[in-house]
PDB file of C-alpha atoms in Angstrom:
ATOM      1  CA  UNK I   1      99.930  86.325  68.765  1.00  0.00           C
ATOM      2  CA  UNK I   2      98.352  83.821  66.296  1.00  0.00           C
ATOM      3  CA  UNK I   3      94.704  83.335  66.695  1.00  0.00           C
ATOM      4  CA  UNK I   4      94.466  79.994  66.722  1.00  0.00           C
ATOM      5  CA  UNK I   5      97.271  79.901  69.245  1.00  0.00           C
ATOM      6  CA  UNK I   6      94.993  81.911  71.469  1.00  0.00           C
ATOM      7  CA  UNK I   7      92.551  79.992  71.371  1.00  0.00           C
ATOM      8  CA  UNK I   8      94.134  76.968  72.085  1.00  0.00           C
ATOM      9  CA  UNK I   9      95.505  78.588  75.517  1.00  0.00           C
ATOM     10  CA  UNK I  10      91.866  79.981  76.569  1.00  0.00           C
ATOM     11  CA  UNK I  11      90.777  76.422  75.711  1.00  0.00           C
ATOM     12  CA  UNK I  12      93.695  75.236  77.681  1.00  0.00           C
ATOM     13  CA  UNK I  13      93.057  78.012  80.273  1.00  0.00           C
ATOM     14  CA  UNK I  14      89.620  77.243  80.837  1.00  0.00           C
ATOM     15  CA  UNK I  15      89.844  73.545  81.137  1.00  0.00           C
ATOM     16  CA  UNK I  16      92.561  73.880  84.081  1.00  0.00           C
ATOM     17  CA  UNK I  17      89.853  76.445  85.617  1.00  0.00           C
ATOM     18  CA  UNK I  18      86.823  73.849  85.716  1.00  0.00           C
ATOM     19  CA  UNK I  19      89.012  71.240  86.947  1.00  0.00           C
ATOM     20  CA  UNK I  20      89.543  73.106  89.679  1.00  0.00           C
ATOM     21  CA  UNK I  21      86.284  74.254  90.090  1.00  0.00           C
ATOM     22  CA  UNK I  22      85.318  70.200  90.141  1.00  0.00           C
ATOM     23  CA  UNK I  23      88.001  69.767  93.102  1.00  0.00           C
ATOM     24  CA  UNK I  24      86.665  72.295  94.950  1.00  0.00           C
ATOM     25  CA  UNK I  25      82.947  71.384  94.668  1.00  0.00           C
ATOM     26  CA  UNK I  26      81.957  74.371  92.758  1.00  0.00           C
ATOM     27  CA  UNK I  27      79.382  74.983  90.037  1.00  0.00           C
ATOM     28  CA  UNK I  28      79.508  77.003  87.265  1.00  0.00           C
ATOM     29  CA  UNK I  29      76.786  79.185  87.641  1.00  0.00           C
ATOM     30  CA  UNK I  30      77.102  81.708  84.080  1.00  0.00           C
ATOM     31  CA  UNK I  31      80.431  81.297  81.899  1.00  0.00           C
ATOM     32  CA  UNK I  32      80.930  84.220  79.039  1.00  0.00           C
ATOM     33  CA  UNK I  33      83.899  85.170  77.173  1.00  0.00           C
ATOM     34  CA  UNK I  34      86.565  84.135  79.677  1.00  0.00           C
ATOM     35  CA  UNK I  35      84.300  84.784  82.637  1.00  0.00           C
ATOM     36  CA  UNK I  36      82.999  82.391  85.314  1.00  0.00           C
ATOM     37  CA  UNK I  37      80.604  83.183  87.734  1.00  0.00           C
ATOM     38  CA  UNK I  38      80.657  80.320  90.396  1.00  0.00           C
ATOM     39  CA  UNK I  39      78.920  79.258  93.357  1.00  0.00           C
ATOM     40  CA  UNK I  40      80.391  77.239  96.436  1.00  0.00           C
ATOM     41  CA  UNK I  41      78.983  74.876  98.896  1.00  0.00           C
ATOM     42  CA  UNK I  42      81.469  76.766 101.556  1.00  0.00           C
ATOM     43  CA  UNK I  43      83.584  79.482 101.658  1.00  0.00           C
ATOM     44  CA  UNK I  44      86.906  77.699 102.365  1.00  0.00           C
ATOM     45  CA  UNK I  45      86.202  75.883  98.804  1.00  0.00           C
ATOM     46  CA  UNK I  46      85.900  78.940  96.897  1.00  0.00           C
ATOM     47  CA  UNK I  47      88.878  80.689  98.582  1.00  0.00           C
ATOM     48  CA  UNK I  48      90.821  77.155  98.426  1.00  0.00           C
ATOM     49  CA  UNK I  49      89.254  77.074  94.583  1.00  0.00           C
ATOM     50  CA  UNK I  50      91.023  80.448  93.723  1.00  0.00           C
ATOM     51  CA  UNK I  51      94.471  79.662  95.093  1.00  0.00           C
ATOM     52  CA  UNK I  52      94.131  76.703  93.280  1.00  0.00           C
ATOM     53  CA  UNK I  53      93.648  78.389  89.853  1.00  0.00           C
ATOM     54  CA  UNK I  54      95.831  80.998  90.750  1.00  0.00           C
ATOM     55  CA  UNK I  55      98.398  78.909  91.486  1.00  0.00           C
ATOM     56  CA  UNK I  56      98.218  77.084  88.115  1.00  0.00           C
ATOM     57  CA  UNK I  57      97.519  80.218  86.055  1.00  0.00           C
ATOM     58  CA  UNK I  58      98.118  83.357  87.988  1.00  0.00           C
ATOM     59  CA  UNK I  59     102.220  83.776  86.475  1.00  0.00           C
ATOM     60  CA  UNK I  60     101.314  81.669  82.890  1.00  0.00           C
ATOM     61  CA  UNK I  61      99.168  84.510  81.969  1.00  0.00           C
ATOM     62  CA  UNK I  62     101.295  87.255  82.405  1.00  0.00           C
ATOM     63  CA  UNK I  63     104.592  85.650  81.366  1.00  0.00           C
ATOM     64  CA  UNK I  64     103.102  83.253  77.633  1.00  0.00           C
ATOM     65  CA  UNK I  65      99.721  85.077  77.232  1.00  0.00           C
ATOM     66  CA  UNK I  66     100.179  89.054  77.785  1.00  0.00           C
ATOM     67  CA  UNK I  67      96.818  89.076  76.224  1.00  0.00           C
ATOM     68  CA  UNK I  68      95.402  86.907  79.065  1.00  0.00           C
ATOM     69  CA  UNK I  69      94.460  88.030  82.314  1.00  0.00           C
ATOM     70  CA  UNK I  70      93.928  86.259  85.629  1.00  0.00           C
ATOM     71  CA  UNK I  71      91.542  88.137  87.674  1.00  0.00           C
ATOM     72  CA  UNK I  72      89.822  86.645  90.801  1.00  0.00           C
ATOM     73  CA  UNK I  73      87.170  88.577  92.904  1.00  0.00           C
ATOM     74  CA  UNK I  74      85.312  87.001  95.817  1.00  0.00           C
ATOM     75  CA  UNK I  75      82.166  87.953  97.805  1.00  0.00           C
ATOM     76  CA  UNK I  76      79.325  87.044  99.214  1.00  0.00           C
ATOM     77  CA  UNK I  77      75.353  87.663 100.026  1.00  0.00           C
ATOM     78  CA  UNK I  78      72.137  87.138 100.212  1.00  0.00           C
ATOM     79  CA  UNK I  79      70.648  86.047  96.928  1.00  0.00           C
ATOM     80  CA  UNK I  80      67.470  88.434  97.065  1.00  0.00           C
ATOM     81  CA  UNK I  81      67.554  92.182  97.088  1.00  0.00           C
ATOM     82  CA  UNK I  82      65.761  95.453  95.938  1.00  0.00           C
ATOM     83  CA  UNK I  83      67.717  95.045  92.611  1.00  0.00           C
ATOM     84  CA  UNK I  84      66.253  92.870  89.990  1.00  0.00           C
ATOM     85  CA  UNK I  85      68.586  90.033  89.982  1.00  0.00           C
ATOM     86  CA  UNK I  86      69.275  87.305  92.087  1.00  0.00           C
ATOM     87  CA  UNK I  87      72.494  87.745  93.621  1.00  0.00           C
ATOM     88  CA  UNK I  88      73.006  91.022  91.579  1.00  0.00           C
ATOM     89  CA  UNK I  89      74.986  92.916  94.162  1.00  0.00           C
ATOM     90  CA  UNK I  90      77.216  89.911  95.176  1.00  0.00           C
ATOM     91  CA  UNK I  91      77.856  89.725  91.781  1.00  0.00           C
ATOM     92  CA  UNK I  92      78.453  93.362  91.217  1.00  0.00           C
ATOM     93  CA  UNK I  93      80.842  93.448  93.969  1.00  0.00           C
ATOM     94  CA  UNK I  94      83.087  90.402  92.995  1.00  0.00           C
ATOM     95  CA  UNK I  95      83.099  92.051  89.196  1.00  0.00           C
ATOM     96  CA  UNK I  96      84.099  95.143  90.787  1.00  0.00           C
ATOM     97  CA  UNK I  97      86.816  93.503  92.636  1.00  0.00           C
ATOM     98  CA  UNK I  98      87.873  91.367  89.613  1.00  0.00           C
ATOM     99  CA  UNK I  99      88.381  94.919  87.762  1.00  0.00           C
ATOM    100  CA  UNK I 100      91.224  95.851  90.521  1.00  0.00           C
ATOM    101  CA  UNK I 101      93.137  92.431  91.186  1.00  0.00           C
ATOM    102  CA  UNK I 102      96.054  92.928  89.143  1.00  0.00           C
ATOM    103  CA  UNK I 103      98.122  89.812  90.298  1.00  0.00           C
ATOM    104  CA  UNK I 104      95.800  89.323  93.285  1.00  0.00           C
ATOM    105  CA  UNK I 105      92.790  87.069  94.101  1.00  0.00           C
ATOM    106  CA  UNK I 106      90.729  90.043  95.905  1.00  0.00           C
ATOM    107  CA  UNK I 107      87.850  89.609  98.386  1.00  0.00           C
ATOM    108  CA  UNK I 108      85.797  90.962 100.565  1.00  0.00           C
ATOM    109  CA  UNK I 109      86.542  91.707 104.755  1.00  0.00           C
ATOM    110  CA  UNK I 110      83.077  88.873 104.789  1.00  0.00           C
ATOM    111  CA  UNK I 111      84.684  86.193 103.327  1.00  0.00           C
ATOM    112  CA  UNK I 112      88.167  86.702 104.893  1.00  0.00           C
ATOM    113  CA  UNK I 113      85.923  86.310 108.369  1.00  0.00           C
ATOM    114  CA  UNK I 114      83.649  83.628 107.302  1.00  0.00           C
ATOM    115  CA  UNK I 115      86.969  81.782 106.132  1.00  0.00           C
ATOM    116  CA  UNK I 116      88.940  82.123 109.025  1.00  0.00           C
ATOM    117  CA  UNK I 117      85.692  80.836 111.049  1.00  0.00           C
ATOM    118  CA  UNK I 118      85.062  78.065 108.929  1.00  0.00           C
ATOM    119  CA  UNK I 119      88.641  77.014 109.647  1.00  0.00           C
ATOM    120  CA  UNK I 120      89.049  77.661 113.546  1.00  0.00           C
ATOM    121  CA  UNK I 121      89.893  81.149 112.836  1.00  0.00           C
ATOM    122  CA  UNK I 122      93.080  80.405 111.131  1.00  0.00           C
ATOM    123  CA  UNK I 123      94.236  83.377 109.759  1.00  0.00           C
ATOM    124  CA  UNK I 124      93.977  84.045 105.848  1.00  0.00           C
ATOM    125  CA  UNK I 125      97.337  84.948 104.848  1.00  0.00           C
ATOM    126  CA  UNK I 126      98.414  84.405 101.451  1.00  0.00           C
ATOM    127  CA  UNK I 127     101.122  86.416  99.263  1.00  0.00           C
ATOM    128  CA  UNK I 128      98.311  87.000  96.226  1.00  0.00           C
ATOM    129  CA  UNK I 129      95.275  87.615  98.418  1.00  0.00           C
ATOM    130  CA  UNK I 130      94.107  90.836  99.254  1.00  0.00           C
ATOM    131  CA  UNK I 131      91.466  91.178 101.792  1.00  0.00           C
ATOM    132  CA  UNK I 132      89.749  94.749 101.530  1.00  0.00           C
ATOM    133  CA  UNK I 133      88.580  96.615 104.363  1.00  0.00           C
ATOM    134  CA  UNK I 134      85.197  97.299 104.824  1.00  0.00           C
ATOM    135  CA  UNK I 135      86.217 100.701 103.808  1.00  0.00           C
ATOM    136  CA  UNK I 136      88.088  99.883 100.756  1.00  0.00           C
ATOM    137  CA  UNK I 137      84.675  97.944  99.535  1.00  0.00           C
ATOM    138  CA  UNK I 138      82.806 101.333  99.878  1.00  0.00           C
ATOM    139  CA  UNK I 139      86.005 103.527  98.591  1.00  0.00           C
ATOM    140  CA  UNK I 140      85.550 100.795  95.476  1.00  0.00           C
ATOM    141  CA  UNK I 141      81.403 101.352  95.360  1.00  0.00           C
ATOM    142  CA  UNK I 142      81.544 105.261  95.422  1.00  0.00           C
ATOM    143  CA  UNK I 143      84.206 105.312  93.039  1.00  0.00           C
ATOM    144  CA  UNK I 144      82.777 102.200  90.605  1.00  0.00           C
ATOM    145  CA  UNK I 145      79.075 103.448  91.185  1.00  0.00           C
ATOM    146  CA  UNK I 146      80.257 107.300  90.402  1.00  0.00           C
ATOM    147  CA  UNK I 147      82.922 106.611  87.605  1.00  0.00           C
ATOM    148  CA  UNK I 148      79.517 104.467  85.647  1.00  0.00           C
ATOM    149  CA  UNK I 149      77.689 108.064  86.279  1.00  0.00           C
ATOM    150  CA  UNK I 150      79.851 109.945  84.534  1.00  0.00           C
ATOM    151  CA  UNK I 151      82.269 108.216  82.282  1.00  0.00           C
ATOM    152  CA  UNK I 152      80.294 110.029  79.281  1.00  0.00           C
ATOM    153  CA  UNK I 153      80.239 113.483  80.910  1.00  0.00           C
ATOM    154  CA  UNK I 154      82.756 115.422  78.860  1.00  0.00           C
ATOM    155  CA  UNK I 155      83.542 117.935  81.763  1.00  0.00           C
ATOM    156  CA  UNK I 156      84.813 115.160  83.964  1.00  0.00           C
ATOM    157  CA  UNK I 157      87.413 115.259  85.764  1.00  0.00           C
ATOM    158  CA  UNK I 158      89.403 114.636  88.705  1.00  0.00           C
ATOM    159  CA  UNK I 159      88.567 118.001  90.650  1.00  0.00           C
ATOM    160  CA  UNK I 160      84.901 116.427  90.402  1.00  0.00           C
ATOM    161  CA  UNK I 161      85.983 113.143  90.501  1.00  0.00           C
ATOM    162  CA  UNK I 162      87.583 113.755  94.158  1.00  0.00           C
ATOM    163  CA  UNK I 163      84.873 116.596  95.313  1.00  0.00           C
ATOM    164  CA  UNK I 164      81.495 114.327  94.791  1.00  0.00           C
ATOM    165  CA  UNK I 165      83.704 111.338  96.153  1.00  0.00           C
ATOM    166  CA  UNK I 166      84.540 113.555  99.374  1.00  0.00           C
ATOM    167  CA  UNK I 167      87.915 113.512  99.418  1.00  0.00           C
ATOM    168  CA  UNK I 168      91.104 115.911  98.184  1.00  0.00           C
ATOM    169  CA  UNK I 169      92.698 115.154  95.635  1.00  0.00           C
ATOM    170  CA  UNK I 170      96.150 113.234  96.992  1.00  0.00           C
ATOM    171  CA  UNK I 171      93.546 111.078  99.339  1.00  0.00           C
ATOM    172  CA  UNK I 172      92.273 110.113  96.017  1.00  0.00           C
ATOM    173  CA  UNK I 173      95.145 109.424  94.225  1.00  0.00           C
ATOM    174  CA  UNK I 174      96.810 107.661  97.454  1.00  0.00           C
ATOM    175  CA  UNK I 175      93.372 105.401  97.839  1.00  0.00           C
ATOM    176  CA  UNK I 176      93.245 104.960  93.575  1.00  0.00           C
ATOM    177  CA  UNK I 177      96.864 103.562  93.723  1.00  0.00           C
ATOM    178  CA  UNK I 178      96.580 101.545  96.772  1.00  0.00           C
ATOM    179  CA  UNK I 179      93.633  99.593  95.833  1.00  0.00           C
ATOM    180  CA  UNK I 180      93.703  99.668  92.195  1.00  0.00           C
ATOM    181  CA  UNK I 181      97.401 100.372  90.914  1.00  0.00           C
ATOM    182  CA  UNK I 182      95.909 103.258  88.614  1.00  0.00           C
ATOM    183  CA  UNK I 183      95.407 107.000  89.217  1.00  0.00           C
ATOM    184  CA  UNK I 184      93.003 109.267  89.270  1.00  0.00           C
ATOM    185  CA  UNK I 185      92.385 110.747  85.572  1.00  0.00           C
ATOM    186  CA  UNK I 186      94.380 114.314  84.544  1.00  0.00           C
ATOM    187  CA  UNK I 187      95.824 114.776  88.474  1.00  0.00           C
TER     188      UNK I 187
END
């Protein structure tokens, strides 16, 4: 793809993403390279926020723009932690999640309740969402926190990969693929 064409889409791209962000109330809290990290004045705005974008973007990235991709992680929490940063984990997390959308806005079991509460527990059902499991956030920690271990480690591989994650082998591959569309490394 031409250059310049690129960057007339991300230009494109990006102004479509903060006009949403305006109609939903949002700020722009740190934009880098293609990346926003936004904050909400409710919930229901930031999931309402990420339909919105998706909607407009989700299928013109992968059908004119290969080289684009949509990804859309949402969590929450408290600002202040034992890590250094303010809102580091939250942020962590929705990077995390971002890293395993393919095609799907993906968010945490918190903000799937606190939407549905904000909005008289009206379900949160939507075609690209995909609401993890407070199980599926930990399967994603362990695997995120012990794949940034060891990526370097020449001798890894999935034997360890699945041992020091505490599960065999096809759990791992059946939990890789379900939540993240890739497989383990060397099965």
């Amino acid at each position: 793809m031409d250059p310049n064409h690129m960057i007339g889409e991300l230009l494109n791209y990006n102004r479509s993403i903060l006009q949403s962000i305006d109609k939903f109330l949002g700020r722009v809290v740190r934009q880098k390279s293609g990346n926003f990290l936004l904050s909400f004045n409710s919930v229901t705005n930031a999931v309402l926020c990420s339909q919105d974008v998706f909607s407009k973007l989700g299928g013109v990235s992968k059908d004119k723009s290969p080289d684009i991709q949509l990804c859309i992680g949402l969590h929450v929490g408290v600002p202040v932690t034992e890590k250094d940063g303010i809102f580091e984990d939250t942020i962590k997390l929705a990077e995390r999640f971002c890293s395993m959308a393919h095609g799907k806005i993906v968010l945490s079991q918190e903000v799937k309740e606190l939407y549905e509460s904000e909005n008289l527990n009206v379900k949160l059902s939507h075609k690209n969402i995909k609401a993890l499991s407070v199980g599926e956030e930990k399967f994603v920690n362990q695997l995120m926190d012990y794949t940034e271990k060891e990526w370097t480690n020449a001798a890894f591989n999935s034997d360890h990969f699945s041992k020091n994650l505490g599960y065999s082998k096809s759990q791992l591959y059946r939990k890789m693929i379900g939540l993240t569309g890739s497989r383990p490394i060397a099965l």
